[in-house]
Amino acid sequence: MILDLHTHSIKSDDGRAKVENYCQWIRSKEMPIDGFVLTEHRQHDFESDYSSLAEKHGLVILKGSEVETEYGHVLVFGVTESLTQAFDFSSINLSLENVIETCEAHGAVAVPCHPGRPRVGMFAHTEELGVPNGVKIVEIFNGGSRDNEDQIAIDNAENLGYQGIGGSDSHIVSHIGRCATAFTNDIHEMADLISALQAGEFKAINFKH
Amino acid sequence: MAIKKLDEVEFGVDLPTFIPDTSLATTTQFAKLIGWNAPRFTDHEAAKKEGLAGAMAPGVLSQGYLVAMIHNWAPVAEVQSVDTVFRAPVIADEAHTITGVVTDIDEDNAKVEIDLTVANEKGETRVFGTATVKLPR
C-alpha cells in the first residue's frame, strides 16, 4: 500500500487544494497511491471529517500535522487532543527533542521533513546545534525539493542510521503524489500507520521525473 | 484550440505550456517600468552579493505571465483571482516553463480553478498557485 504522507489543504495558510479535488485528481490521473495524510501547518484539524470522501473515492485519508522546531519542520502522525495540550502546535520554535519525546509518550511519531532544505530542514542545523536525540525517521523524498536537498537528506539519513519516508508536500492539487511511502501492510487508520512506522515496515518512493 | 465556453472544459485537462521571457533584458525593463529598480532585479552580480543565485524576475511579472497563459488558453475567460505562493526566485536568464491544469469545475457558478506552476529547467517549482476564472456558459 502506498500513501503520500505529507500534504496540505486549504486548512493550511499556504495550502490551495481542496481535499475533494485531491481525491478527484488521484482517481482521474490513475495515480499509483492509495491515499494520503493531511499534515496542516502548525495545527491539527480535529473538525473535518473526510470519511465519506474516502469511501466515495476508495482512498485512505488520514490527518497529521506539521510543526516547527529549532531544527526546522516536523511531521507528526498520531495526533490526539492530549498531545495538542502537551506542546503548542502553533509555535514556530518548539524543541525538536521535546516534540519527539512527547510524541513517543503519547503514542505518536515525529518525523523531520525536508531535512536537506536550508533554514527549515534539520540537517541545515546539525552543524550548529548538534545531532538531535531521538530521531529515527526523516523524510528523504519531498515533492518540493530543490537542488540537492533530497540527496542531502538521503546521505545524512544513511550516515545516521535513520529510516526514510516520502511525501509530496503538496499545496496545490496537481502536486499530490510526487513522492510517497510504500508499506508492507495495509493502512486503514492512523493506528495502522503508527504501527508500520514504529515497526520500520516502509520504504520511501520518488515519483518525480 | 481556444476555449470559449465552460462545457468545453474537463477536469484534469492541461493548459498549453507557456514559456515566459525571463531574459535579464526583459526582467530589467519590466522592473524599471514598475519602479522596482533595485539591483537584485537588474544585475546578476549585485544580486549574488545579496545571496541570490542571480538577478530575479519581479513577482508581479511572473503573475502577469500566469494571466497571459490563461488568456492564451481561454481568451474570453474572466480571471477573477490569481493566488500565488513564491517558493523560490525565478532567476533571470534561466529557462522556465509555466504549466497549468484544471483542478475544479464549479458548474453552478461557471467557474474553473486552475493549478499553476512556474518551474525551472530542473523541474523545480519556483512559484505555484491557483487561479479562479469565470467562463461563458
mmCIF file of C-alpha atoms in Angstrom, chain B:
data_model
loop_
_atom_site.group_PDB
_atom_site.id
_atom_site.type_symbol
_atom_site.label_atom_id
_atom_site.label_comp_id
_atom_site.label_asym_id
_atom_site.label_seq_id
_atom_site.Cartn_x
_atom_site.Cartn_y
_atom_site.Cartn_z
ATOM 1 C CA MET B 1 -7.939 25.367 -29.757
ATOM 2 C CA ALA B 2 -9.050 28.299 -27.653
ATOM 3 C CA ILE B 3 -11.652 27.557 -25.007
ATOM 4 C CA LYS B 4 -14.827 29.590 -25.477
ATOM 5 C CA LYS B 5 -17.352 28.020 -23.105
ATOM 6 C CA LEU B 6 -17.492 26.248 -19.764
ATOM 7 C CA ASP B 7 -18.722 22.969 -21.223
ATOM 8 C CA GLU B 8 -15.540 22.682 -23.288
ATOM 9 C CA VAL B 9 -13.510 22.339 -20.094
ATOM 10 C CA GLU B 10 -12.738 18.994 -18.479
ATOM 11 C CA PHE B 11 -11.318 18.216 -15.051
ATOM 12 C CA GLY B 12 -7.612 17.433 -15.230
ATOM 13 C CA VAL B 13 -7.023 18.942 -18.672
ATOM 14 C CA ASP B 14 -3.664 20.662 -19.206
ATOM 15 C CA LEU B 15 -3.458 24.222 -20.459
ATOM 16 C CA PRO B 16 -0.932 24.734 -23.260
ATOM 17 C CA THR B 17 2.523 25.139 -21.729
ATOM 18 C CA PHE B 18 3.763 28.728 -21.650
ATOM 19 C CA ILE B 19 7.412 29.701 -21.979
ATOM 20 C CA PRO B 20 7.905 33.059 -20.271
ATOM 21 C CA ASP B 21 10.565 35.503 -21.412
ATOM 22 C CA THR B 22 12.788 35.667 -18.355
ATOM 23 C CA SER B 23 15.799 37.176 -20.069
ATOM 24 C CA LEU B 24 17.630 39.752 -17.987
ATOM 25 C CA ALA B 25 16.861 42.396 -20.605
ATOM 26 C CA THR B 26 13.116 41.826 -20.217
ATOM 27 C CA THR B 27 13.075 41.494 -16.432
ATOM 28 C CA THR B 28 15.199 44.644 -16.145
ATOM 29 C CA GLN B 29 12.908 46.561 -18.476
ATOM 30 C CA PHE B 30 9.852 45.420 -16.518
ATOM 31 C CA ALA B 31 11.426 46.175 -13.140
ATOM 32 C CA LYS B 32 12.313 49.702 -14.239
ATOM 33 C CA LEU B 33 8.860 50.229 -15.716
ATOM 34 C CA ILE B 34 7.143 49.467 -12.412
ATOM 35 C CA GLY B 35 9.690 51.354 -10.332
ATOM 36 C CA TRP B 36 11.377 48.300 -8.839
ATOM 37 C CA ASN B 37 14.801 49.490 -9.813
ATOM 38 C CA ALA B 38 16.715 47.526 -7.176
ATOM 39 C CA PRO B 39 19.895 45.790 -8.434
ATOM 40 C CA ARG B 40 18.551 42.396 -7.420
ATOM 41 C CA PHE B 41 16.167 42.666 -10.390
ATOM 42 C CA THR B 42 18.602 44.136 -12.891
ATOM 43 C CA ASP B 43 22.150 42.951 -12.180
ATOM 44 C CA HIS B 44 23.321 39.360 -11.717
ATOM 45 C CA GLU B 45 26.487 40.251 -9.805
ATOM 46 C CA ALA B 46 24.702 42.656 -7.464
ATOM 47 C CA ALA B 47 22.006 40.037 -6.826
ATOM 48 C CA LYS B 48 24.686 37.449 -5.975
ATOM 49 C CA LYS B 49 26.110 39.839 -3.395
ATOM 50 C CA GLU B 50 22.649 39.743 -1.764
ATOM 51 C CA GLY B 51 22.819 35.942 -1.597
ATOM 52 C CA LEU B 52 20.666 35.230 -4.641
ATOM 53 C CA ALA B 53 21.700 32.883 -7.437
ATOM 54 C CA GLY B 54 21.353 35.781 -9.885
ATOM 55 C CA ALA B 55 19.037 38.633 -10.747
ATOM 56 C CA MET B 56 15.424 37.649 -10.181
ATOM 57 C CA ALA B 57 12.267 38.371 -12.126
ATOM 58 C CA PRO B 58 9.844 40.574 -10.191
ATOM 59 C CA GLY B 59 6.985 38.522 -8.730
ATOM 60 C CA VAL B 60 4.385 40.640 -10.485
ATOM 61 C CA LEU B 61 5.999 39.782 -13.820
ATOM 62 C CA SER B 62 5.522 36.094 -13.059
ATOM 63 C CA GLN B 63 1.911 36.821 -12.127
ATOM 64 C CA GLY B 64 1.445 38.635 -15.411
ATOM 65 C CA TYR B 65 2.748 35.622 -17.298
ATOM 66 C CA LEU B 66 0.301 33.400 -15.431
ATOM 67 C CA VAL B 67 -2.618 35.540 -16.551
ATOM 68 C CA ALA B 68 -1.262 35.655 -20.106
ATOM 69 C CA MET B 69 -1.113 31.877 -20.117
ATOM 70 C CA ILE B 70 -4.741 31.624 -19.023
ATOM 71 C CA HIS B 71 -5.857 34.057 -21.720
ATOM 72 C CA ASN B 72 -3.906 32.151 -24.369
ATOM 73 C CA TRP B 73 -5.979 29.128 -23.399
ATOM 74 C CA ALA B 74 -9.299 30.905 -22.961
ATOM 75 C CA PRO B 75 -9.276 34.462 -24.364
ATOM 76 C CA VAL B 76 -12.818 35.097 -23.119
ATOM 77 C CA ALA B 77 -12.066 33.999 -19.555
ATOM 78 C CA GLU B 78 -12.700 36.477 -16.785
ATOM 79 C CA VAL B 79 -9.731 35.970 -14.470
ATOM 80 C CA GLN B 80 -11.192 36.559 -11.016
ATOM 81 C CA SER B 81 -8.123 35.761 -8.946
ATOM 82 C CA VAL B 82 -4.553 34.579 -9.244
ATOM 83 C CA ASP B 83 -3.309 33.410 -5.887
ATOM 84 C CA THR B 84 0.436 32.779 -5.887
ATOM 85 C CA VAL B 85 2.942 31.341 -3.444
ATOM 86 C CA PHE B 86 6.541 32.320 -4.214
ATOM 87 C CA ARG B 87 8.661 29.360 -3.133
ATOM 88 C CA ALA B 88 11.972 30.367 -4.740
ATOM 89 C CA PRO B 89 13.206 33.165 -7.006
ATOM 90 C CA VAL B 90 12.670 32.997 -10.753
ATOM 91 C CA ILE B 91 16.225 33.697 -11.872
ATOM 92 C CA ALA B 92 16.644 35.828 -14.975
ATOM 93 C CA ASP B 93 18.363 34.255 -17.988
ATOM 94 C CA GLU B 94 17.388 30.775 -16.775
ATOM 95 C CA ALA B 95 14.775 28.872 -18.764
ATOM 96 C CA HIS B 96 11.402 28.459 -17.070
ATOM 97 C CA THR B 97 8.162 26.776 -18.002
ATOM 98 C CA ILE B 98 4.660 27.564 -16.820
ATOM 99 C CA THR B 99 2.173 24.732 -16.644
ATOM 100 C CA GLY B 100 -1.485 24.866 -15.761
ATOM 101 C CA VAL B 101 -4.135 22.262 -15.206
ATOM 102 C CA VAL B 102 -7.841 22.381 -14.412
ATOM 103 C CA THR B 103 -8.430 21.087 -10.900
ATOM 104 C CA ASP B 104 -12.001 22.125 -10.158
ATOM 105 C CA ILE B 105 -15.100 22.937 -12.168
ATOM 106 C CA ASP B 106 -17.948 24.750 -10.461
ATOM 107 C CA GLU B 107 -20.770 24.332 -12.940
ATOM 108 C CA ASP B 108 -23.290 26.217 -10.789
ATOM 109 C CA ASN B 109 -21.222 29.394 -10.902
ATOM 110 C CA ALA B 110 -19.484 28.793 -14.264
ATOM 111 C CA LYS B 111 -16.083 28.946 -12.583
ATOM 112 C CA VAL B 112 -12.962 26.903 -13.145
ATOM 113 C CA GLU B 113 -9.980 26.556 -10.831
ATOM 114 C CA ILE B 114 -6.547 26.134 -12.365
ATOM 115 C CA ASP B 115 -3.336 24.968 -10.708
ATOM 116 C CA LEU B 116 -0.373 26.988 -11.943
ATOM 117 C CA THR B 117 3.298 26.104 -11.603
ATOM 118 C CA VAL B 118 6.388 28.009 -12.676
ATOM 119 C CA ALA B 119 9.302 25.558 -12.831
ATOM 120 C CA ASN B 120 12.918 25.893 -13.874
ATOM 121 C CA GLU B 121 14.858 23.622 -16.224
ATOM 122 C CA LYS B 122 15.476 21.118 -13.435
ATOM 123 C CA GLY B 123 11.729 20.848 -12.920
ATOM 124 C CA GLU B 124 11.915 22.592 -9.549
ATOM 125 C CA THR B 125 8.853 24.573 -8.559
ATOM 126 C CA ARG B 126 9.672 28.261 -8.135
ATOM 127 C CA VAL B 127 6.141 29.659 -7.982
ATOM 128 C CA PHE B 128 2.844 27.888 -7.619
ATOM 129 C CA GLY B 129 -0.702 28.982 -7.174
ATOM 130 C CA THR B 130 -4.261 28.740 -8.266
ATOM 131 C CA ALA B 131 -6.410 30.897 -10.490
ATOM 132 C CA THR B 132 -10.159 31.174 -10.499
ATOM 133 C CA VAL B 133 -11.667 32.057 -13.852
ATOM 134 C CA LYS B 134 -15.239 32.532 -14.985
ATOM 135 C CA LEU B 135 -16.262 31.277 -18.405
ATOM 136 C CA PRO B 136 -19.382 31.842 -20.519
ATOM 137 C CA ARG B 137 -21.920 29.003 -20.475
#
